[in-house]
GROMACS .gro file of C-alpha atoms in nm:
model
  433
    1UNK     CA    1  -5.145  -1.987   6.602
    2UNK     CA    2  -5.117  -1.906   6.240
    3UNK     CA    3  -5.135  -1.536   6.138
    4UNK     CA    4  -5.259  -1.598   5.788
    5UNK     CA    5  -5.597  -1.453   5.696
    6UNK     CA    6  -5.812  -1.767   5.685
    7UNK     CA    7  -6.078  -1.570   5.508
    8UNK     CA    8  -5.889  -1.604   5.188
    9UNK     CA    9  -5.934  -1.982   5.196
   10UNK     CA   10  -6.308  -1.996   5.220
   11UNK     CA   11  -6.568  -1.997   4.947
   12UNK     CA   12  -6.848  -1.781   5.091
   13UNK     CA   13  -7.099  -1.898   4.837
   14UNK     CA   14  -7.075  -2.256   4.966
   15UNK     CA   15  -7.023  -2.169   5.328
   16UNK     CA   16  -7.148  -2.446   5.563
   17UNK     CA   17  -7.470  -2.322   5.733
   18UNK     CA   18  -7.404  -2.551   6.028
   19UNK     CA   19  -7.135  -2.312   6.154
   20UNK     CA   20  -7.268  -2.049   6.386
   21UNK     CA   21  -7.234  -1.716   6.208
   22UNK     CA   22  -7.208  -1.527   6.532
   23UNK     CA   23  -6.910  -1.737   6.633
   24UNK     CA   24  -6.746  -1.665   6.301
   25UNK     CA   25  -6.794  -1.288   6.346
   26UNK     CA   26  -6.661  -1.311   6.698
   27UNK     CA   27  -6.343  -1.480   6.575
   28UNK     CA   28  -6.294  -1.219   6.305
   29UNK     CA   29  -6.327  -0.931   6.552
   30UNK     CA   30  -6.083  -1.084   6.798
   31UNK     CA   31  -5.779  -1.078   6.564
   32UNK     CA   32  -5.729  -0.704   6.520
   33UNK     CA   33  -5.789  -0.660   6.889
   34UNK     CA   34  -5.511  -0.904   6.971
   35UNK     CA   35  -5.255  -0.668   6.814
   36UNK     CA   36  -5.404  -0.357   6.967
   37UNK     CA   37  -5.402  -0.521   7.304
   38UNK     CA   38  -5.027  -0.546   7.314
   39UNK     CA   39  -4.857  -0.343   7.582
   40UNK     CA   40  -4.760   0.003   7.463
   41UNK     CA   41  -4.408  -0.051   7.584
   42UNK     CA   42  -4.362  -0.337   7.339
   43UNK     CA   43  -4.492  -0.136   7.049
   44UNK     CA   44  -4.291   0.176   7.113
   45UNK     CA   45  -3.964   0.008   7.207
   46UNK     CA   46  -3.893  -0.105   6.850
   47UNK     CA   47  -3.930   0.230   6.675
   48UNK     CA   48  -3.598   0.388   6.783
   49UNK     CA   49  -3.412   0.076   6.673
   50UNK     CA   50  -3.571   0.093   6.332
   51UNK     CA   51  -3.484   0.462   6.295
   52UNK     CA   52  -3.125   0.390   6.395
   53UNK     CA   53  -3.102   0.107   6.139
   54UNK     CA   54  -3.243   0.335   5.870
   55UNK     CA   55  -2.987   0.605   5.947
   56UNK     CA   56  -2.708   0.348   5.946
   57UNK     CA   57  -2.823   0.205   5.612
   58UNK     CA   58  -2.853   0.556   5.462
   59UNK     CA   59  -2.500   0.644   5.577
   60UNK     CA   60  -2.363   0.326   5.427
   61UNK     CA   61  -2.532   0.403   5.096
   62UNK     CA   62  -2.387   0.755   5.096
   63UNK     CA   63  -2.037   0.624   5.169
   64UNK     CA   64  -2.053   0.354   4.899
   65UNK     CA   65  -2.196   0.597   4.643
   66UNK     CA   66  -1.925   0.852   4.718
   67UNK     CA   67  -1.654   0.587   4.680
   68UNK     CA   68  -1.794   0.479   4.343
   69UNK     CA   69  -1.806   0.840   4.219
   70UNK     CA   70  -1.446   0.902   4.329
   71UNK     CA   71  -1.333   0.579   4.160
   72UNK     CA   72  -1.505   0.677   3.834
   73UNK     CA   73  -1.338   1.018   3.838
   74UNK     CA   74  -0.996   0.856   3.887
   75UNK     CA   75  -1.062   0.616   3.597
   76UNK     CA   76  -1.163   0.904   3.367
   77UNK     CA   77  -0.849   1.099   3.453
   78UNK     CA   78  -0.623   0.799   3.389
   79UNK     CA   79  -0.803   0.721   3.063
   80UNK     CA   80  -0.749   1.079   2.938
   81UNK     CA   81  -0.379   1.061   3.019
   82UNK     CA   82  -0.337   0.727   2.837
   83UNK     CA   83  -0.526   0.850   2.528
   84UNK     CA   84  -0.312   1.161   2.513
   85UNK     CA   85   0.009   0.957   2.521
   86UNK     CA   86  -0.121   0.717   2.254
   87UNK     CA   87  -0.210   1.007   2.025
   88UNK     CA   88   0.137   1.157   2.057
   89UNK     CA   89   0.297   0.821   1.975
   90UNK     CA   90   0.078   0.770   1.666
   91UNK     CA   91   0.162   1.117   1.534
   92UNK     CA   92   0.532   1.050   1.571
   93UNK     CA   93   0.496   0.740   1.350
   94UNK     CA   94   0.325   0.914   1.055
   95UNK     CA   95   0.568   0.920   0.759
   96UNK     CA   96   0.655   1.262   0.627
   97UNK     CA   97   0.717   1.389   0.278
   98UNK     CA   98   0.405   1.238   0.121
   99UNK     CA   99   0.175   1.432  -0.105
  100UNK     CA  100  -0.187   1.426  -0.212
  101UNK     CA  101  -0.364   1.438  -0.547
  102UNK     CA  102  -0.435   1.809  -0.545
  103UNK     CA  103  -0.266   1.922  -0.224
  104UNK     CA  104  -0.003   1.787   0.016
  105UNK     CA  105  -0.139   1.508   0.234
  106UNK     CA  106  -0.016   1.227   0.455
  107UNK     CA  107  -0.068   0.868   0.350
  108UNK     CA  108   0.039   0.579   0.569
  109UNK     CA  109   0.158   0.236   0.466
  110UNK     CA  110  -0.042  -0.081   0.508
  111UNK     CA  111   0.242  -0.267   0.678
  112UNK     CA  112   0.597  -0.220   0.794
  113UNK     CA  113   0.877  -0.262   0.544
  114UNK     CA  114   1.090  -0.575   0.519
  115UNK     CA  115   1.349  -0.442   0.762
  116UNK     CA  116   1.083  -0.434   1.031
  117UNK     CA  117   1.097  -0.058   1.083
  118UNK     CA  118   0.847   0.211   0.992
  119UNK     CA  119   0.721   0.194   0.635
  120UNK     CA  120   0.918   0.413   0.395
  121UNK     CA  121   0.938   0.498   0.029
  122UNK     CA  122   1.119   0.175  -0.060
  123UNK     CA  123   0.853  -0.049   0.093
  124UNK     CA  124   0.655  -0.258  -0.159
  125UNK     CA  125   0.337  -0.187   0.040
  126UNK     CA  126   0.364   0.191   0.067
  127UNK     CA  127   0.272   0.406  -0.234
  128UNK     CA  128   0.268   0.785  -0.232
  129UNK     CA  129   0.006   0.985  -0.419
  130UNK     CA  130   0.176   1.215  -0.672
  131UNK     CA  131   0.098   1.586  -0.649
  132UNK     CA  132  -0.053   1.657  -0.991
  133UNK     CA  133  -0.123   2.015  -1.096
  134UNK     CA  134  -0.469   2.059  -1.245
  135UNK     CA  135  -0.575   2.369  -1.440
  136UNK     CA  136  -0.931   2.230  -1.469
  137UNK     CA  137  -0.919   2.208  -1.848
  138UNK     CA  138  -1.016   1.905  -2.053
  139UNK     CA  139  -0.832   1.728  -2.333
  140UNK     CA  140  -0.920   1.501  -2.622
  141UNK     CA  141  -0.917   1.126  -2.663
  142UNK     CA  142  -0.741   0.969  -2.961
  143UNK     CA  143  -0.778   0.591  -2.946
  144UNK     CA  144  -0.611   0.494  -2.616
  145UNK     CA  145  -0.412   0.819  -2.597
  146UNK     CA  146  -0.552   1.114  -2.407
  147UNK     CA  147  -0.402   1.449  -2.509
  148UNK     CA  148  -0.402   1.712  -2.236
  149UNK     CA  149  -0.194   2.029  -2.239
  150UNK     CA  150  -0.002   1.913  -2.548
  151UNK     CA  151   0.104   1.592  -2.372
  152UNK     CA  152  -0.002   1.238  -2.453
  153UNK     CA  153  -0.109   0.994  -2.184
  154UNK     CA  154  -0.146   0.621  -2.243
  155UNK     CA  155  -0.457   0.506  -2.055
  156UNK     CA  156  -0.434   0.205  -1.827
  157UNK     CA  157  -0.697  -0.047  -1.724
  158UNK     CA  158  -0.639  -0.371  -1.538
  159UNK     CA  159  -0.729  -0.561  -1.221
  160UNK     CA  160  -0.575  -0.759  -0.937
  161UNK     CA  161  -0.615  -1.088  -1.121
  162UNK     CA  162  -0.375  -0.975  -1.394
  163UNK     CA  163  -0.135  -0.832  -1.138
  164UNK     CA  164  -0.131  -1.163  -0.952
  165UNK     CA  165  -0.084  -1.350  -1.279
  166UNK     CA  166   0.227  -1.140  -1.346
  167UNK     CA  167   0.361  -1.220  -1.000
  168UNK     CA  168   0.292  -1.589  -1.050
  169UNK     CA  169   0.494  -1.577  -1.373
  170UNK     CA  170   0.791  -1.409  -1.204
  171UNK     CA  171   0.771  -1.652  -0.912
  172UNK     CA  172   0.796  -1.939  -1.158
  173UNK     CA  173   1.108  -1.786  -1.311
  174UNK     CA  174   1.266  -1.751  -0.967
  175UNK     CA  175   1.197  -2.118  -0.896
  176UNK     CA  176   1.380  -2.216  -1.213
  177UNK     CA  177   1.689  -2.021  -1.111
  178UNK     CA  178   1.704  -2.183  -0.769
  179UNK     CA  179   1.860  -2.043  -0.454
  180UNK     CA  180   2.194  -1.956  -0.619
  181UNK     CA  181   2.046  -1.655  -0.806
  182UNK     CA  182   1.895  -1.349  -0.641
  183UNK     CA  183   1.590  -1.223  -0.834
  184UNK     CA  184   1.451  -0.867  -0.835
  185UNK     CA  185   1.138  -0.730  -0.996
  186UNK     CA  186   1.056  -0.370  -1.092
  187UNK     CA  187   0.726  -0.254  -1.240
  188UNK     CA  188   0.734   0.099  -1.382
  189UNK     CA  189   0.420   0.318  -1.381
  190UNK     CA  190   0.354   0.528  -1.690
  191UNK     CA  191   0.294   0.900  -1.736
  192UNK     CA  192  -0.083   0.876  -1.684
  193UNK     CA  193  -0.030   0.778  -1.322
  194UNK     CA  194   0.215   1.059  -1.255
  195UNK     CA  195   0.081   1.344  -1.471
  196UNK     CA  196  -0.292   1.318  -1.541
  197UNK     CA  197  -0.531   1.457  -1.275
  198UNK     CA  198  -0.762   1.211  -1.104
  199UNK     CA  199  -1.055   1.427  -1.217
  200UNK     CA  200  -0.984   1.327  -1.577
  201UNK     CA  201  -0.903   0.965  -1.497
  202UNK     CA  202  -1.246   0.940  -1.338
  203UNK     CA  203  -1.424   1.091  -1.639
  204UNK     CA  204  -1.290   1.179  -1.987
  205UNK     CA  205  -0.976   0.963  -1.963
  206UNK     CA  206  -1.086   0.648  -1.776
  207UNK     CA  207  -0.786   0.481  -1.618
  208UNK     CA  208  -0.753   0.253  -1.315
  209UNK     CA  209  -0.499   0.289  -1.037
  210UNK     CA  210  -0.151   0.172  -1.128
  211UNK     CA  211  -0.044   0.200  -0.765
  212UNK     CA  212  -0.307  -0.056  -0.665
  213UNK     CA  213  -0.208  -0.281  -0.953
  214UNK     CA  214   0.163  -0.274  -0.874
  215UNK     CA  215   0.097  -0.319  -0.504
  216UNK     CA  216  -0.115  -0.626  -0.576
  217UNK     CA  217   0.162  -0.773  -0.792
  218UNK     CA  218   0.429  -0.711  -0.529
  219UNK     CA  219   0.210  -0.862  -0.257
  220UNK     CA  220   0.182  -1.183  -0.459
  221UNK     CA  221   0.557  -1.223  -0.516
  222UNK     CA  222   0.722  -1.510  -0.332
  223UNK     CA  223   1.004  -1.464  -0.082
  224UNK     CA  224   1.245  -1.561  -0.360
  225UNK     CA  225   1.180  -1.229  -0.537
  226UNK     CA  226   1.276  -0.884  -0.409
  227UNK     CA  227   1.035  -0.613  -0.530
  228UNK     CA  228   1.190  -0.277  -0.626
  229UNK     CA  229   0.951   0.010  -0.555
  230UNK     CA  230   1.045   0.285  -0.798
  231UNK     CA  231   0.693   0.429  -0.784
  232UNK     CA  232   0.760   0.657  -0.487
  233UNK     CA  233   1.080   0.803  -0.632
  234UNK     CA  234   0.888   0.894  -0.947
  235UNK     CA  235   0.599   1.035  -0.742
  236UNK     CA  236   0.842   1.253  -0.547
  237UNK     CA  237   0.973   1.400  -0.873
  238UNK     CA  238   0.660   1.386  -1.088
  239UNK     CA  239   0.680   1.759  -1.170
  240UNK     CA  240   1.028   1.704  -1.318
  241UNK     CA  241   1.078   1.604  -1.680
  242UNK     CA  242   1.059   1.230  -1.609
  243UNK     CA  243   0.827   1.125  -1.896
  244UNK     CA  244   0.812   1.230  -2.258
  245UNK     CA  245   0.518   1.426  -2.393
  246UNK     CA  246   0.505   1.259  -2.734
  247UNK     CA  247   0.612   0.908  -2.637
  248UNK     CA  248   0.512   0.627  -2.399
  249UNK     CA  249   0.858   0.592  -2.239
  250UNK     CA  250   1.016   0.763  -1.943
  251UNK     CA  251   1.312   0.996  -1.983
  252UNK     CA  252   1.672   0.945  -1.882
  253UNK     CA  253   1.596   1.143  -1.566
  254UNK     CA  254   1.294   0.932  -1.478
  255UNK     CA  255   1.490   0.611  -1.519
  256UNK     CA  256   1.767   0.759  -1.303
  257UNK     CA  257   1.527   0.802  -1.012
  258UNK     CA  258   1.422   0.439  -1.052
  259UNK     CA  259   1.789   0.338  -1.049
  260UNK     CA  260   1.836   0.517  -0.714
  261UNK     CA  261   1.550   0.307  -0.572
  262UNK     CA  262   1.725  -0.011  -0.687
  263UNK     CA  263   2.061   0.098  -0.546
  264UNK     CA  264   1.916   0.207  -0.212
  265UNK     CA  265   1.712  -0.113  -0.176
  266UNK     CA  266   2.035  -0.312  -0.211
  267UNK     CA  267   2.260  -0.072  -0.013
  268UNK     CA  268   2.470   0.009  -0.318
  269UNK     CA  269   2.653   0.341  -0.373
  270UNK     CA  270   2.435   0.568  -0.587
  271UNK     CA  271   2.574   0.731  -0.899
  272UNK     CA  272   2.543   1.111  -0.882
  273UNK     CA  273   2.434   1.292  -1.197
  274UNK     CA  274   2.652   1.581  -1.083
  275UNK     CA  275   2.950   1.362  -1.169
  276UNK     CA  276   2.816   1.301  -1.520
  277UNK     CA  277   2.797   1.519  -1.829
  278UNK     CA  278   2.445   1.584  -1.960
  279UNK     CA  279   2.390   1.562  -2.335
  280UNK     CA  280   2.069   1.674  -2.511
  281UNK     CA  281   1.901   1.584  -2.838
  282UNK     CA  282   1.610   1.805  -2.945
  283UNK     CA  283   1.318   1.729  -3.174
  284UNK     CA  284   1.210   1.385  -3.053
  285UNK     CA  285   0.866   1.297  -3.195
  286UNK     CA  286   0.768   0.978  -3.017
  287UNK     CA  287   0.519   0.697  -3.061
  288UNK     CA  288   0.208   0.902  -2.976
  289UNK     CA  289   0.252   1.126  -3.281
  290UNK     CA  290   0.134   0.837  -3.497
  291UNK     CA  291  -0.216   0.849  -3.346
  292UNK     CA  292  -0.262   1.188  -3.178
  293UNK     CA  293  -0.232   1.552  -3.285
  294UNK     CA  294  -0.131   1.862  -3.095
  295UNK     CA  295   0.162   1.713  -2.904
  296UNK     CA  296   0.480   1.896  -2.811
  297UNK     CA  297   0.805   1.744  -2.934
  298UNK     CA  298   1.058   1.632  -2.674
  299UNK     CA  299   1.420   1.670  -2.574
  300UNK     CA  300   1.609   1.351  -2.496
  301UNK     CA  301   1.879   1.387  -2.230
  302UNK     CA  302   2.142   1.129  -2.146
  303UNK     CA  303   2.436   1.149  -1.910
  304UNK     CA  304   2.788   1.053  -2.010
  305UNK     CA  305   2.934   0.850  -1.726
  306UNK     CA  306   3.252   0.948  -1.535
  307UNK     CA  307   3.417   0.611  -1.610
  308UNK     CA  308   3.469   0.395  -1.917
  309UNK     CA  309   3.196   0.157  -2.036
  310UNK     CA  310   3.212  -0.072  -2.337
  311UNK     CA  311   2.907  -0.221  -2.507
  312UNK     CA  312   2.883  -0.545  -2.701
  313UNK     CA  313   2.559  -0.604  -2.892
  314UNK     CA  314   2.445  -0.940  -3.028
  315UNK     CA  315   2.145  -0.969  -3.257
  316UNK     CA  316   1.901  -1.261  -3.268
  317UNK     CA  317   2.072  -1.390  -3.582
  318UNK     CA  318   2.407  -1.405  -3.404
  319UNK     CA  319   2.567  -1.096  -3.560
  320UNK     CA  320   2.748  -0.867  -3.318
  321UNK     CA  321   2.919  -0.530  -3.284
  322UNK     CA  322   3.119  -0.348  -3.015
  323UNK     CA  323   3.109   0.014  -2.897
  324UNK     CA  324   3.289   0.227  -2.642
  325UNK     CA  325   2.976   0.383  -2.489
  326UNK     CA  326   2.634   0.265  -2.367
  327UNK     CA  327   2.480   0.546  -2.576
  328UNK     CA  328   2.441   0.597  -2.947
  329UNK     CA  329   2.585   0.945  -2.944
  330UNK     CA  330   2.513   1.002  -3.314
  331UNK     CA  331   2.139   0.989  -3.250
  332UNK     CA  332   1.936   1.278  -3.390
  333UNK     CA  333   1.589   1.419  -3.342
  334UNK     CA  334   1.294   1.242  -3.500
  335UNK     CA  335   1.093   0.930  -3.432
  336UNK     CA  336   1.383   0.711  -3.315
  337UNK     CA  337   1.567   0.939  -3.073
  338UNK     CA  338   1.491   0.710  -2.776
  339UNK     CA  339   1.734   0.467  -2.943
  340UNK     CA  340   2.019   0.673  -2.796
  341UNK     CA  341   1.993   0.443  -2.492
  342UNK     CA  342   2.199   0.125  -2.562
  343UNK     CA  343   2.117   0.166  -2.932
  344UNK     CA  344   1.759   0.049  -2.890
  345UNK     CA  345   1.616  -0.300  -2.857
  346UNK     CA  346   1.858  -0.584  -2.927
  347UNK     CA  347   1.861  -0.950  -2.829
  348UNK     CA  348   2.163  -0.918  -2.600
  349UNK     CA  349   2.364  -0.619  -2.486
  350UNK     CA  350   2.662  -0.660  -2.253
  351UNK     CA  351   2.796  -0.353  -2.073
  352UNK     CA  352   3.139  -0.379  -1.911
  353UNK     CA  353   3.223  -0.112  -1.656
  354UNK     CA  354   3.538   0.057  -1.532
  355UNK     CA  355   3.365   0.212  -1.229
  356UNK     CA  356   3.556   0.198  -0.905
  357UNK     CA  357   3.227   0.120  -0.730
  358UNK     CA  358   3.179  -0.194  -0.940
  359UNK     CA  359   3.304  -0.490  -0.740
  360UNK     CA  360   3.525  -0.725  -0.940
  361UNK     CA  361   3.323  -1.013  -1.081
  362UNK     CA  362   2.989  -0.859  -0.978
  363UNK     CA  363   2.740  -0.926  -1.259
  364UNK     CA  364   2.369  -0.884  -1.316
  365UNK     CA  365   2.131  -0.986  -1.596
  366UNK     CA  366   1.850  -0.742  -1.675
  367UNK     CA  367   1.546  -0.893  -1.846
  368UNK     CA  368   1.357  -0.608  -2.008
  369UNK     CA  369   1.143  -0.455  -2.278
  370UNK     CA  370   1.219  -0.103  -2.403
  371UNK     CA  371   1.153   0.064  -2.066
  372UNK     CA  372   1.475  -0.092  -1.941
  373UNK     CA  373   1.693   0.072  -2.209
  374UNK     CA  374   1.721   0.406  -2.031
  375UNK     CA  375   1.794   0.249  -1.692
  376UNK     CA  376   2.069  -0.006  -1.754
  377UNK     CA  377   2.358   0.239  -1.817
  378UNK     CA  378   2.334   0.357  -1.453
  379UNK     CA  379   2.380   0.001  -1.324
  380UNK     CA  380   2.736   0.007  -1.454
  381UNK     CA  381   2.821   0.218  -1.150
  382UNK     CA  382   2.769  -0.090  -0.934
  383UNK     CA  383   2.828  -0.394  -1.157
  384UNK     CA  384   3.135  -0.490  -1.350
  385UNK     CA  385   2.912  -0.650  -1.612
  386UNK     CA  386   2.547  -0.577  -1.698
  387UNK     CA  387   2.393  -0.834  -1.932
  388UNK     CA  388   2.081  -0.685  -2.091
  389UNK     CA  389   1.836  -0.942  -2.228
  390UNK     CA  390   1.539  -0.829  -2.439
  391UNK     CA  391   1.296  -1.118  -2.392
  392UNK     CA  392   1.131  -1.049  -2.728
  393UNK     CA  393   1.445  -1.134  -2.925
  394UNK     CA  394   1.673  -1.340  -2.698
  395UNK     CA  395   1.662  -1.705  -2.807
  396UNK     CA  396   1.876  -1.878  -2.544
  397UNK     CA  397   1.779  -2.046  -2.219
  398UNK     CA  398   1.828  -1.778  -1.954
  399UNK     CA  399   1.912  -2.016  -1.668
  400UNK     CA  400   2.190  -2.177  -1.872
  401UNK     CA  401   2.313  -1.837  -1.989
  402UNK     CA  402   2.350  -1.713  -1.631
  403UNK     CA  403   2.533  -2.029  -1.523
  404UNK     CA  404   2.772  -2.005  -1.818
  405UNK     CA  405   2.852  -1.640  -1.753
  406UNK     CA  406   2.873  -1.653  -1.373
  407UNK     CA  407   2.568  -1.433  -1.316
  408UNK     CA  408   2.395  -1.465  -0.979
  409UNK     CA  409   2.162  -1.163  -0.986
  410UNK     CA  410   1.869  -1.108  -1.222
  411UNK     CA  411   1.643  -0.802  -1.250
  412UNK     CA  412   1.310  -0.822  -1.431
  413UNK     CA  413   1.192  -0.475  -1.532
  414UNK     CA  414   0.861  -0.409  -1.707
  415UNK     CA  415   0.644  -0.109  -1.775
  416UNK     CA  416   0.302  -0.147  -1.614
  417UNK     CA  417   0.138  -0.198  -1.955
  418UNK     CA  418   0.373  -0.485  -2.036
  419UNK     CA  419   0.332  -0.644  -1.692
  420UNK     CA  420  -0.044  -0.666  -1.751
  421UNK     CA  421  -0.025  -0.803  -2.106
  422UNK     CA  422  -0.034  -1.181  -2.145
  423UNK     CA  423   0.152  -1.175  -2.477
  424UNK     CA  424   0.449  -1.016  -2.304
  425UNK     CA  425   0.442  -1.271  -2.022
  426UNK     CA  426   0.432  -1.554  -2.273
  427UNK     CA  427   0.731  -1.402  -2.451
  428UNK     CA  428   0.927  -1.389  -2.125
  429UNK     CA  429   0.837  -1.748  -2.051
  430UNK     CA  430   1.014  -1.859  -2.370
  431UNK     CA  431   1.342  -1.765  -2.202
  432UNK     CA  432   1.310  -2.077  -1.989
  433UNK     CA  433   1.231  -2.331  -2.260
   0.00000   0.00000   0.00000
């Protein structure tokens, strides 16, 4: 017999009067009595079993819960141990020797260097932040020159598009040389990046990041071009006298630090300045004095090399002259003192070296504007011949020139202002017509 409550299935409002109501009440009263009428032994015999099942279920729940808690504790302990080991490993990989804008700080590289090891100062993706001393004073703006503490700073403004355009130009040059010539590229930051506090670059002397610009250019270079990161060497020594106060160029010391970056990148023996004889010329009044007041004059230092170097200069009109030094040692103070380095800007300058470190027949062509003048004498420590091409005046096809003279290495060196100026890129491109 079904145990469902049939009452739920009737509509009392339409109940059939033909059914005897007394019989209906009798049926309804019988059901609860049927349960109560069960023998007491049947009712009571089930209760202990139910209590035992409840205790068993409760014990199982306690055991399972305890096991879960223990497992979670073990997982937490193991997780803490793993995190601790990972933290120690990450600290051991942080490069040392980096500095911040106003205080020493650590800055990591975006990727590993080309050798596959930890990023270092020669990596084209790792740029240190120079430690610039700030006395919290302001300067004055004269055209694009900001004068601060009697020093002129050439302001810089560019973007990634121009940096990538420069790289595209250099890549095209490398393609024209083919696989027989190894091509290098060096972009030199100016004094604003290394000497002017960020506080001023963000306000009175607006200037964008040269590190970001150079990094973007290097990232866009093809695998046919080896970038030379001189930025970090300059940042390491930015408190030294590596830029002039009255001129837009770097000093002989600044260019030396860039040379060490080139030599170390290519595993070449580095010339030591301790083996050279420093010469000084006082009273240099550079290019900034034409547009800004209140600048200190400069001292130009150059280092006589410990081996013989001859220099042959050819002008754009074909005239030539020969010298027994890469320096114009008769240079005096004044507006043209920077011309002491390879006698200034000429179409072609060939340096021939007697250095014992210069492998016989090892030659390099350096394509440059005036920033390259102070650097090329140091290369004679490693190359028997250094062919210096000023792209503004050289009127030969560079590919043919290198083939004719047995040159299989070419270095393009540009100041950051030149690298971001289309007129300069167009002038370089004429070398390949």
